[in-house]
Amino acid sequence: MKRKLLDYLRCPSCAGPIVWASVTSTEGPEIIEGRLVCDACARSFPIVRGIPRFASPEKGEADKAATAENFGWQWQHFVQSDALYADQFLGWIAPVRPEFFQGKVVLEGGCGKGRHTQLAASWGARDVIGVDLSDAVETAFAATRKLENAHVVQADIYHLPFARTFDYAFSVGVLHHLPDPQAGFRSLASKVKAGGHLSAWVYGSENNEWIMRFVDPLREKFSSRIDRRLLLHLSKAPTVLLYLATKLIYGPLNGSNGSSRLARHLFYNDYLSAISQFGWREQHTIVFDHLVAPTSHYIRQDDFEEWWRAIEAKDLTIGWHNKNSWRGFGQIKE
Ligand SMILES: C[S@@+](CC[C@H](N)C(=O)[O-])C[C@H]1O[C@@H](n2cnc3c(N)ncnc32)[C@H](O)[C@@H]1O
Ligand SMILES: [Zn+2]
């Protein structure tokens, strides 16, 4: 944890100021072991392996704990990086472009292995803080510790340990895994300054009926409950099919000159052509990610729009991404 992160922290229980209680080990600019304390209510929070810990997943409600445990394992296994992440990220947060990050104080809700925290920092954010409930923070910290404007915090998106200080907050692929997605969205929005901006990307209900009907029962009753090493191996079977389909059919039929007429009639073409450039490992991550989640909600467009109306967001842009998910970008009211 870098010292300047303290400026952004507030007690998640009482919003009181956070101060140092002790620093027992440092490495260069990072405080590796120590303790923070709330000046108002005296609740204290350990810094362990360089990360301030405001929540421990195993102490939360059972559904949140199971989600954090499975994703924690996933992001400590699939630690790879990919040159395609930047474009993929920009697709999820459009119309935001890299220049938008310049000089902004940014919050990421559910940072996983930290790939987007890393990109936001490299695109010139003043400071970017990636928050995750799970042990994925260990991977995110390792991936970002060399960037002086990147920070990682272990906390629950429902109880964020910050004041309302962010110029921009975003959350990609997280809210639909929460027991109450809209409450997570509201919590994230509550940390953005008046006039600041917010992005969210969630699974859509439209066009995903086949997943809800055939994949979800399998995910809920089986794949999210079995040993993760076993799932790692079993998930290679559907990945083989996905890999062959994207490399032999969807990729070639959606070449650099645009999609052929035939491609436009293929099942799930927009999404499968979008991931066709990824190699085996990334496609395996995608399949594993879908099967490991204990909770997944598929959000309808009108419900997603209602989230934004409820926070009275201005200049809202909602987009149907790859015809299977919703992305939103809006301004927080003054
Ligand atoms: C599918 S991953 C997406 C990670 C990252 N946004 C990305 O796109 O690479 C979902 C992440 O949400 C995190 N998460 C789940 N519930 C959470 C909660 N209550 N608070 C904070 N993070 C949570 C998980 O630990 C996991 O890392
Ligand atoms: Zn407090």
CSV table of C-alpha atoms and ligand atoms in Angstrom, one decimal, residues 64 67-68 71-72 74-75 92 108-116 131-136 155-158 171-174 176-179 203 289, ligand 1:
chain,number,residue,atom,x,y,z
A,64,LYS,CA,-21.1,-13.4,-1.4
A,67,THR,CA,-18.6,-15.9,-5.3
A,68,ALA,CA,-15.5,-14.4,-3.8
A,71,PHE,CA,-13.3,-15.9,-8.4
A,72,GLY,CA,-10.4,-15.5,-6.0
A,74,GLN,CA,-9.9,-18.1,-10.8
A,75,TRP,CA,-7.8,-14.9,-10.8
A,92,TRP,CA,-17.1,-2.4,-22.3
A,108,GLU,CA,-12.8,0.2,-10.2
A,109,GLY,CA,-15.5,-1.9,-8.5
A,110,GLY,CA,-14.4,-5.6,-8.7
A,111,CYS,CA,-11.0,-5.4,-10.3
A,112,GLY,CA,-10.3,-9.2,-10.5
A,113,LYS,CA,-6.7,-9.7,-11.5
A,114,GLY,CA,-6.2,-5.9,-12.0
A,115,ARG,CA,-6.0,-5.8,-15.8
A,116,HIS,CA,-8.3,-2.7,-16.1
A,131,VAL,CA,-11.3,-2.9,-5.2
A,132,ASP,CA,-12.2,-6.6,-5.0
A,133,LEU,CA,-13.6,-8.8,-2.3
A,134,SER,CA,-11.7,-11.9,-3.2
A,135,ASP,CA,-8.1,-13.1,-3.1
A,136,ALA,CA,-7.9,-11.9,-6.7
A,155,ALA,CA,-13.3,-4.5,0.2
A,156,ASP,CA,-16.9,-5.3,-0.5
A,157,ILE,CA,-18.5,-3.2,-3.2
A,158,TYR,CA,-21.5,-2.8,-0.9
A,171,SER,CA,-17.4,-1.8,-13.0
A,172,VAL,CA,-17.0,-4.5,-15.7
A,173,GLY,CA,-18.5,-8.0,-15.3
A,174,VAL,CA,-19.1,-7.7,-11.6
A,176,HIS,CA,-24.4,-9.3,-12.2
A,177,HIS,CA,-22.6,-11.6,-9.8
A,178,LEU,CA,-23.9,-9.8,-6.8
A,179,PRO,CA,-26.9,-11.0,-4.8
A,203,TYR,CA,-24.7,-9.5,-18.8
A,289,ASP,CA,-15.5,-17.7,-15.7
B,1,LIG,C1,-15.9,-11.8,-13.6
B,1,LIG,S1,-14.8,-11.1,-12.5
B,1,LIG,C2,-14.4,-9.6,-13.3
B,1,LIG,C3,-13.1,-9.0,-12.9
B,1,LIG,C4,-12.6,-7.7,-13.6
B,1,LIG,N1,-13.6,-6.7,-13.6
B,1,LIG,C5,-12.3,-8.1,-15.1
B,1,LIG,O1,-13.1,-7.8,-16.0
B,1,LIG,O2,-11.2,-8.6,-15.3
B,1,LIG,C6,-15.9,-10.6,-11.1
B,1,LIG,C7,-15.1,-10.0,-9.9
B,1,LIG,O3,-16.0,-9.4,-9.0
B,1,LIG,C8,-15.5,-9.7,-7.7
B,1,LIG,N2,-16.6,-9.5,-6.7
B,1,LIG,C9,-17.7,-10.4,-6.5
B,1,LIG,N3,-18.4,-9.9,-5.5
B,1,LIG,C10,-17.8,-8.8,-5.0
B,1,LIG,C11,-18.2,-7.9,-4.0
B,1,LIG,N4,-19.2,-8.1,-3.2
B,1,LIG,N5,-17.4,-6.8,-3.8
B,1,LIG,C12,-16.3,-6.6,-4.6
B,1,LIG,N6,-15.9,-7.5,-5.6
B,1,LIG,C13,-16.7,-8.5,-5.8
B,1,LIG,C14,-15.0,-11.1,-7.8
B,1,LIG,O4,-14.1,-11.4,-6.8
B,1,LIG,C15,-14.3,-11.0,-9.2
B,1,LIG,O5,-13.0,-10.7,-9.1
